[in-house]
Structure formats: structure tokens, C-alpha cells
CSV table of C-alpha atoms in Angstrom, one decimal:
chain,number,residue,atom,x,y,z
A,1,LEU,CA,13.6,-17.8,-8.5
A,2,ARG,CA,11.4,-17.3,-5.6
A,3,LEU,CA,7.8,-17.7,-5.5
A,4,THR,CA,5.6,-16.9,-2.5
A,5,THR,CA,1.9,-17.0,-1.8
A,6,GLU,CA,0.0,-15.6,1.1
A,7,VAL,CA,-3.7,-16.5,1.8
A,8,ALA,CA,-5.8,-14.7,4.5
A,9,GLY,CA,-9.4,-15.4,5.6
A,10,LEU,CA,-9.5,-19.3,5.1
A,11,GLY,CA,-12.6,-20.6,6.7
A,12,GLY,CA,-14.1,-16.8,7.2
A,13,VAL,CA,-11.6,-16.3,10.0
A,14,GLY,CA,-10.6,-12.8,10.5
A,15,ASP,CA,-11.4,-9.5,8.7
A,16,ALA,CA,-8.9,-9.8,5.9
A,17,ALA,CA,-9.7,-12.2,3.0
A,18,PHE,CA,-7.3,-12.2,-0.1
A,19,GLN,CA,-4.8,-14.3,-2.1
A,20,LYS,CA,-1.4,-12.4,-2.6
A,21,HIS,CA,1.1,-14.1,-5.4
A,22,THR,CA,4.4,-12.8,-5.9
A,23,ALA,CA,7.3,-14.0,-8.4
A,24,GLU,CA,10.7,-12.7,-8.5
A,25,ALA,CA,13.5,-14.1,-10.8
A,26,ARG,CA,17.3,-12.7,-11.0
A,27,VAL,CA,20.1,-13.8,-13.3
A,28,HIS,CA,23.7,-12.7,-12.8
A,29,THR,CA,26.3,-13.7,-15.6
A,30,PRO,CA,29.9,-12.8,-16.5
A,31,LEU,CA,30.4,-11.5,-19.9
A,32,ALA,CA,33.8,-13.3,-20.2
A,33,ALA,CA,32.6,-15.3,-23.0
A,34,LEU,CA,32.0,-12.2,-25.1
A,35,GLY,CA,35.7,-11.1,-24.4
A,36,LEU,CA,34.5,-8.7,-21.5
A,37,PRO,CA,36.1,-10.4,-18.6
A,38,GLN,CA,35.5,-7.4,-16.2
A,39,LEU,CA,31.8,-6.9,-17.0
A,40,SER,CA,28.8,-8.8,-15.4
A,41,LEU,CA,25.2,-8.7,-16.6
A,42,SER,CA,22.3,-8.8,-14.4
A,43,VAL,CA,18.4,-9.0,-15.4
A,44,ALA,CA,15.7,-9.1,-12.5
A,45,ALA,CA,11.9,-9.1,-12.8
A,46,THR,CA,9.2,-9.2,-10.4
A,47,LEU,CA,5.5,-9.8,-10.7
A,48,GLY,CA,2.7,-9.5,-8.1
A,49,LEU,CA,-1.1,-10.0,-8.0
A,50,LEU,CA,-3.7,-9.5,-5.2
A,51,LEU,CA,-6.9,-10.9,-5.4
A,52,PRO,CA,-9.7,-10.2,-2.9
A,53,ARG,CA,-11.5,-13.3,-1.7
A,54,ARG,CA,-14.4,-11.4,-0.3
A,55,ALA,CA,-17.2,-10.0,-2.4
A,56,ALA,CA,-17.7,-6.2,-1.8
A,57,PRO,CA,-21.2,-5.7,0.4
A,58,LEU,CA,-24.1,-3.9,-1.6
A,59,PRO,CA,-24.4,-0.5,0.0
A,60,ALA,CA,-27.2,-0.4,2.7
A,61,THR,CA,-29.9,2.1,2.3
A,62,GLY,CA,-32.5,3.7,4.5
A,63,ASP,CA,-32.5,5.3,8.1
A,64,SER,CA,-31.5,1.9,9.8
A,65,ALA,CA,-28.5,1.6,7.7
A,66,PRO,CA,-25.4,1.2,10.0
A,67,PRO,CA,-22.7,3.8,9.5
A,68,PRO,CA,-19.6,2.6,7.6
A,69,ALA,CA,-16.8,1.0,9.2
A,70,PRO,CA,-13.8,3.2,8.5
A,71,LEU,CA,-11.1,0.4,9.1
A,72,MET,CA,-13.2,-2.3,7.3
A,73,PRO,CA,-12.2,-2.7,3.8
A,74,PRO,CA,-14.9,-3.5,1.3
A,75,HIS,CA,-13.1,-6.3,-0.1
A,76,GLY,CA,-11.3,-7.8,2.8
A,77,VAL,CA,-8.0,-6.2,2.0
A,78,PHE,CA,-6.4,-3.5,4.4
A,79,LEU,CA,-3.9,-1.0,3.0
A,80,PRO,CA,-0.9,-2.8,4.5
A,81,ASP,CA,-1.8,-5.9,2.5
A,82,ARG,CA,-1.7,-4.1,-1.0
A,83,LEU,CA,1.2,-4.1,-3.5
A,84,PHE,CA,3.7,-1.1,-3.3
A,85,LEU,CA,6.2,0.1,-5.7
A,86,GLY,CA,8.9,2.5,-5.4
A,87,GLY,CA,12.5,3.0,-3.6
A,88,PRO,CA,15.7,1.0,-3.4
A,89,ASN,CA,15.2,-2.7,-4.1
A,90,SER,CA,12.0,-1.8,-6.0
A,91,LEU,CA,12.1,1.1,-8.5
A,92,TRP,CA,15.1,3.2,-8.2
A,93,GLY,CA,14.6,7.0,-8.7
A,94,PHE,CA,11.0,7.0,-7.0
A,95,ARG,CA,10.7,7.4,-3.2
A,96,THR,CA,9.8,4.5,-1.1
A,97,HIS,CA,6.1,3.5,-2.0
A,98,GLY,CA,6.2,6.7,-4.2
A,99,VAL,CA,4.4,5.1,-7.3
A,100,GLY,CA,0.7,5.1,-7.7
A,101,PRO,CA,-2.1,6.9,-6.1
A,102,ARG,CA,-1.7,8.9,-2.9
A,103,GLU,CA,-3.9,10.5,-0.2
A,104,GLN,CA,-3.3,13.0,2.4
A,105,ARG,CA,-3.4,11.9,6.1
A,106,HIS,CA,-6.3,12.9,8.3
A,107,THR,CA,-5.2,15.7,10.6
A,108,SER,CA,-6.7,16.6,14.3
A,109,THR,CA,-9.1,18.9,12.6
A,110,GLY,CA,-10.1,16.6,9.8
A,111,LEU,CA,-9.0,19.3,7.2
A,112,PRO,CA,-5.6,18.4,5.3
A,113,HIS,CA,-3.4,21.7,4.6
A,114,ALA,CA,-0.3,22.1,2.2
A,115,LYS,CA,2.2,20.4,4.5
A,116,THR,CA,0.0,17.4,5.4
A,117,PRO,CA,2.1,14.2,4.3
A,118,CYS,CA,0.6,11.8,1.8
A,119,ASP,CA,0.3,8.0,2.1
A,120,SER,CA,0.5,5.7,-0.8
A,121,LEU,CA,-2.6,3.6,-1.4
A,122,GLY,CA,-1.1,0.7,-3.3
A,123,GLY,CA,-2.3,-1.4,-5.8
A,124,GLU,CA,-3.2,-5.1,-6.9
A,125,VAL,CA,-1.3,-5.6,-9.9
A,126,LEU,CA,2.6,-5.0,-10.0
A,127,ALA,CA,5.4,-5.7,-12.3
A,128,THR,CA,9.1,-4.4,-12.5
A,129,SER,CA,12.1,-5.2,-14.5
A,130,SER,CA,15.6,-4.2,-14.6
A,131,LEU,CA,19.0,-4.6,-16.3
A,132,SER,CA,22.5,-3.6,-15.1
A,133,LEU,CA,26.0,-3.8,-16.2
A,134,SER,CA,28.7,-3.9,-13.5
A,135,ALA,CA,32.4,-3.9,-13.3
A,136,PRO,CA,34.9,-3.8,-10.4
A,137,MET,CA,36.3,-0.4,-9.4
A,138,PRO,CA,40.1,0.0,-9.7
A,139,GLY,CA,42.2,0.7,-6.9
A,140,ARG,CA,43.3,-1.5,-4.0
A,141,GLN,CA,40.9,0.2,-1.5
A,142,PHE,CA,37.9,-0.4,-3.5
A,143,GLU,CA,39.3,-3.9,-4.3
A,144,LYS,CA,39.2,-4.7,-0.4
A,145,LEU,CA,35.7,-3.2,-0.2
A,146,GLY,CA,34.5,-5.4,-3.0
A,147,ALA,CA,33.1,-2.3,-4.7
A,148,ARG,CA,31.6,-2.7,-8.2
A,149,ALA,CA,30.6,0.3,-10.5
A,150,HIS,CA,27.1,-0.3,-12.4
A,151,ALA,CA,24.9,1.3,-14.8
A,152,PHE,CA,21.3,0.4,-14.8
A,153,ALA,CA,17.8,0.9,-16.4
A,154,SER,CA,14.6,-0.2,-14.9
A,155,ALA,CA,10.9,0.1,-15.4
A,156,GLY,CA,7.8,-0.8,-13.5
A,157,ALA,CA,4.0,-0.3,-13.2
A,158,LEU,CA,1.3,-0.5,-10.3
A,159,HIS,CA,-2.3,-0.8,-11.0
A,160,SER,CA,-5.6,-1.5,-9.2
A,161,LEU,CA,-7.5,-4.4,-10.9
A,162,GLY,CA,-10.4,-2.0,-11.8
A,163,GLY,CA,-7.9,0.4,-13.2
A,164,LEU,CA,-6.7,-2.2,-15.9
A,165,THR,CA,-10.1,-2.0,-17.4
A,166,GLY,CA,-9.6,1.6,-18.3
A,167,THR,CA,-12.0,4.4,-19.4
A,168,ALA,CA,-13.3,4.5,-22.9
A,169,ALA,CA,-13.2,7.8,-24.6
A,170,GLU,CA,-16.3,8.9,-26.4
A,171,GLY,CA,-17.4,6.7,-29.3
A,172,LEU,CA,-14.1,4.4,-28.7
A,173,PRO,CA,-14.0,1.0,-27.2
A,174,PRO,CA,-12.4,0.7,-23.9
A,175,PRO,CA,-8.6,0.0,-24.0
A,176,SER,CA,-7.4,-3.6,-23.4
A,177,PRO,CA,-5.9,-4.4,-20.1
A,178,GLY,CA,-2.4,-4.9,-21.5
A,179,ALA,CA,-2.5,-1.4,-23.2
A,180,ALA,CA,-3.7,0.1,-20.0
A,181,PHE,CA,-0.8,-1.8,-18.1
A,182,VAL,CA,1.8,-0.3,-20.6
A,183,ALA,CA,0.4,3.2,-20.5
A,184,GLY,CA,1.2,3.1,-16.5
A,185,LEU,CA,5.0,2.2,-17.0
A,186,ARG,CA,7.4,4.3,-15.1
A,187,SER,CA,11.1,4.2,-15.9
A,188,CYS,CA,14.3,5.2,-14.7
A,189,ILE,CA,18.2,5.0,-15.4
A,190,GLY,CA,21.2,5.6,-13.2
A,191,VAL,CA,24.9,4.8,-12.3
A,192,GLY,CA,26.4,4.0,-8.9
A,193,LEU,CA,28.5,2.2,-6.7
A,194,ALA,CA,27.7,-1.2,-5.0
A,195,PHE,CA,29.4,-2.4,-1.9
A,196,PRO,CA,28.9,-6.0,-0.3
A,197,THR,CA,27.7,-5.8,3.4
A,198,PRO,CA,26.6,-8.6,6.1
A,199,LEU,CA,23.1,-7.1,5.7
A,200,GLY,CA,23.1,-7.0,1.9
A,201,ARG,CA,24.4,-4.9,-1.0
A,202,LEU,CA,24.7,-1.3,-0.4
A,203,GLU,CA,24.2,1.0,-3.2
A,204,VAL,CA,24.9,4.6,-3.8
A,205,ASN,CA,23.2,5.7,-7.0
A,206,LEU,CA,22.6,8.9,-9.0
A,207,THR,CA,19.2,8.3,-10.9
A,208,GLN,CA,17.1,10.1,-13.5
A,209,VAL,CA,13.5,9.3,-13.7
A,210,LEU,CA,12.5,9.0,-17.5
A,211,ARG,CA,8.9,8.4,-17.1
A,212,ARG,CA,6.7,9.2,-14.1
A,213,MET,CA,2.7,9.9,-13.6
A,214,PRO,CA,1.0,12.8,-11.9
A,215,GLY,CA,1.2,12.2,-8.2
A,216,ASP,CA,4.2,10.1,-8.3
A,217,SER,CA,7.1,11.0,-5.6
A,218,VAL,CA,10.5,11.0,-6.9
A,219,VAL,CA,14.0,11.7,-5.7
A,220,ARG,CA,14.4,15.2,-6.8
A,221,ASN,CA,18.2,15.6,-6.6
A,222,GLY,CA,18.8,12.0,-8.0
A,223,LEU,CA,20.9,10.9,-5.3
A,224,GLN,CA,19.5,7.7,-3.5
A,225,VAL,CA,21.2,5.1,-1.1
A,226,GLY,CA,19.7,1.9,-0.2
A,227,ILE,CA,20.4,-1.7,0.8
A,228,SER,CA,19.3,-4.9,-1.2
A,229,PRO,CA,18.7,-7.9,0.9
A,230,PRO,CA,20.9,-10.7,0.2
A,231,ALA,CA,19.7,-13.4,-2.0
A,232,ALA,CA,18.4,-16.5,-0.6
């Protein structure tokens, strides 16, 4: 279990002002008690919450209104401070930071074109969960490498705080935050090989995204390689 809290803008110092809380839990257990000595079960979950600590300023009006500062976030939260989802050690099957809304980068002319890359905008509420079964690979060479084969399923969601309030259809009440959160779930399944290394666990996986949203960036051929940092 790992809990982290990041606080920015105490005493009004600096441009950023937010609280970011994350919680990670992992459980790994052999299944020998069930008569399956070669199999191990792993379950992991992550929760994240980003809370602005500065109220959004009221928009100024009139000819004397100063121009908006493009790098100043209205709530004291800059883009790198936000929560991101997607990629190895986050949500397999999706590209790094591939979940959630995206925006095309500004070009020298100010006009994006078809090949202009997009950047993730992140979110303020995040949750992921995963379950995997693994077993050692047969063969002397795989045994020396400590290789294990595994099959996994994972799901996750990323939202803004405002997005969880949802938009009500005409004549209907707005959806609850819980319903809005579940409606934004993404999911993936896969199989692969895992190798222990000094930097962490190297994984080579074949993935299949089961649920995605418009705008998400996924690994199209399903082949994904990544390193999970060693547990603290």
C-alpha cells in the first residue's frame, strides 16, 4: 500500500495551488493452497484525486480588461500537474497518456493540420484496477531469466471534476457522479511475458482493448513493451 499527497501554493507562494492525493494497493499471492502451485494471482488498484486550492477568477470585462495569460491556469493547476492515464504500468493497450481528452499542439502558423500531434489534457479523478494470473515459463533458459507468462485484465477511468456532474438529457435528471464515472470506464485484456530486471519488471504483452472512448489513443497492433518500477 502506498499513499502520497502533494500540496502546492501554501501561503499563496507560487502560481500553482492544488492538492493531489494518490493511493496504490497491490496484492500478490501464490495459489498453492488451491492446488495450483505454479500459478500466482496479482491484484492492483490505483486512485487519484486532484483538488484545486484557488478559485477561478471572474472574467474581466470592458476595454481596460487585461489580456488572458496563456500560461496561467484559472484554478492554479498547470497541465503537468494533472492526472494522466494510459500506457505501461498504467493502463495497458493504450498509449502513454492516451486516455481522455486531447488537443492538437500549436504550430508556428497557429493553424493545426492533419499531421499535427495531439497532447493529452489529463484529468482530476482517476481510478484503475487490474487482475493477472502468472506462471513460470518452462525451459532452462526461461528459468534462468526468471520469465513468467501471464494473462491479465484491467480497467480504468479518467475524468475532470466538472465532467462527473454529467449533462442531463432534456426532461431527465443529470446522472449521478458514480454513473458518470462508470460510463467513462475503459478496459483491456492481454497476455504476455514478464522478466525481472534491475530497473523493474520488463513486460512484452499482446493487448486487446475492449472498451475505449472517442479521442483515446490505443496501440493499434496490440504489441506493447514496458517496464514496471520495482515495488518499494
